[in-house]
Amino acid sequence: LSGLLEPKIRKKFMGRVDIRQVFKLSRSGVVAGCFVQKGMVDRKAKIVIMRNGEEVFSGEISSLKRFKDDVRDVAEGFECGMVLSGFEDLQEGDIIEAFEIEKIARKL
């Protein structure tokens, strides 16, 4: 019976990223030049974009690069380039918060 219960969903904070510069490229669209302020950012992480304390967009990262290399994750204190899937209205000064969703099995 415990397998029939819906799992409890929890957001686990991974990192906070500051957008320093926005580039518009013909091939990949809009690229955010970022600096990882706290934690780390993983390519498979879910993200939320905050502007002036309000949530502007919630989605996923489609590409994460460090210099010209595709990377899996970027640690605190390093710079990276991000392309977001489904959102191109990026501005300098926006904050990206990365998190992963944990599913915790409920028990009787």
Short mmCIF file of C-alpha atoms in Angstrom, two decimals:
data_model
loop_
_atom_site.label_atom_id
_atom_site.label_comp_id
_atom_site.label_asym_id
_atom_site.label_seq_id
_atom_site.Cartn_x
_atom_site.Cartn_y
_atom_site.Cartn_z
CA LEU A 1 0.00 0.00 0.00
CA SER A 2 2.85 2.42 0.68
CA GLY A 3 3.86 2.18 -2.99
CA LEU A 4 0.53 3.71 -4.01
CA LEU A 5 1.13 6.94 -2.08
CA GLU A 6 2.29 9.99 -4.04
CA PRO A 7 5.92 10.83 -3.29
CA LYS A 8 6.70 13.99 -1.38
CA ILE A 9 8.44 16.53 -3.64
CA ARG A 10 11.16 18.83 -2.29
CA LYS A 11 13.33 21.44 -4.01
CA LYS A 12 17.00 21.10 -3.11
CA PHE A 13 19.01 24.32 -3.65
CA MET A 14 22.13 23.83 -5.79
CA GLY A 15 23.47 27.27 -6.66
CA ARG A 16 22.99 30.96 -7.40
CA VAL A 17 24.27 32.52 -10.62
CA ASP A 18 24.58 36.20 -11.57
CA ILE A 19 24.15 37.19 -15.23
CA ARG A 20 27.01 39.55 -16.07
CA GLN A 21 26.51 39.98 -19.82
CA VAL A 22 24.04 38.90 -22.50
CA PHE A 23 25.19 37.88 -25.99
CA LYS A 24 22.98 37.47 -29.05
CA LEU A 25 24.36 34.87 -31.45
CA SER A 26 22.92 33.85 -34.80
CA ARG A 27 23.28 30.10 -34.23
CA SER A 28 22.32 29.51 -30.62
CA GLY A 29 20.17 32.56 -29.88
CA VAL A 30 20.74 34.38 -26.60
CA VAL A 31 23.66 33.32 -24.39
CA ALA A 32 23.96 34.49 -20.78
CA GLY A 33 27.51 35.18 -19.60
CA CYS A 34 27.32 34.16 -15.94
CA PHE A 35 29.31 34.02 -12.71
CA VAL A 36 28.52 31.33 -10.12
CA GLN A 37 28.19 33.18 -6.79
CA LYS A 38 27.18 30.33 -4.49
CA GLY A 39 27.09 26.55 -4.77
CA MET A 40 27.30 24.94 -8.20
CA VAL A 41 25.23 24.65 -11.36
CA ASP A 42 24.52 21.36 -13.11
CA ARG A 43 23.39 21.07 -16.73
CA LYS A 44 20.39 18.93 -15.74
CA ALA A 45 19.24 21.29 -12.98
CA LYS A 46 15.92 23.10 -13.00
CA ILE A 47 16.22 26.89 -12.82
CA VAL A 48 14.30 29.97 -11.77
CA ILE A 49 15.18 33.45 -13.08
CA MET A 50 14.67 36.26 -10.58
CA ARG A 51 14.46 39.92 -11.62
CA ASN A 52 13.97 42.62 -8.97
CA GLY A 53 12.92 39.97 -6.43
CA GLU A 54 10.20 38.48 -8.68
CA GLU A 55 10.20 35.19 -10.53
CA VAL A 56 10.32 35.83 -14.29
CA PHE A 57 10.85 32.32 -15.71
CA SER A 58 11.06 28.73 -14.56
CA GLY A 59 12.57 26.08 -16.80
CA GLU A 60 15.74 24.22 -17.77
CA ILE A 61 19.25 24.83 -19.07
CA SER A 62 19.70 23.67 -22.66
CA SER A 63 23.46 24.34 -22.89
CA LEU A 64 26.20 24.97 -20.32
CA LYS A 65 29.69 25.95 -21.47
CA ARG A 66 32.95 26.94 -19.88
CA PHE A 67 35.02 28.80 -22.45
CA LYS A 68 34.32 26.76 -25.63
CA ASP A 69 33.86 23.38 -23.95
CA ASP A 70 30.54 21.79 -23.01
CA VAL A 71 30.61 20.96 -19.31
CA ARG A 72 28.40 18.98 -16.97
CA ASP A 73 28.66 21.39 -14.04
CA VAL A 74 30.34 24.64 -12.98
CA ALA A 75 31.55 25.25 -9.43
CA GLU A 76 31.41 28.36 -7.24
CA GLY A 77 33.69 31.21 -8.27
CA PHE A 78 33.87 30.32 -11.97
CA GLU A 79 32.32 31.87 -15.06
CA CYS A 80 30.19 30.08 -17.63
CA GLY A 81 27.87 30.57 -20.57
CA MET A 82 24.25 29.38 -20.49
CA VAL A 83 21.55 28.97 -23.08
CA LEU A 84 18.09 28.51 -21.59
CA SER A 85 15.36 26.53 -23.30
CA GLY A 86 12.30 28.62 -24.11
CA PHE A 87 13.44 31.99 -22.74
CA GLU A 88 15.41 34.75 -24.45
CA ASP A 89 14.44 37.90 -22.51
CA LEU A 90 17.58 37.87 -20.35
CA GLN A 91 18.97 41.05 -18.81
CA GLU A 92 22.20 41.89 -17.06
CA GLY A 93 21.79 41.67 -13.30
CA ASP A 94 19.23 38.83 -13.37
CA ILE A 95 19.77 36.08 -10.81
CA ILE A 96 19.45 32.41 -11.77
CA GLU A 97 18.77 29.97 -8.95
CA ALA A 98 19.42 26.32 -9.73
CA PHE A 99 17.76 23.49 -7.86
CA GLU A 100 16.98 19.82 -8.23
CA ILE A 101 13.73 18.12 -7.37
CA GLU A 102 13.88 15.26 -4.86
CA LYS A 103 11.10 12.73 -4.63
CA ILE A 104 10.82 11.27 -1.16
CA ALA A 105 8.81 8.08 -0.78
CA ARG A 106 6.05 8.36 1.79
CA LYS A 107 5.48 5.66 4.37
CA LEU A 108 2.40 4.56 6.25
#
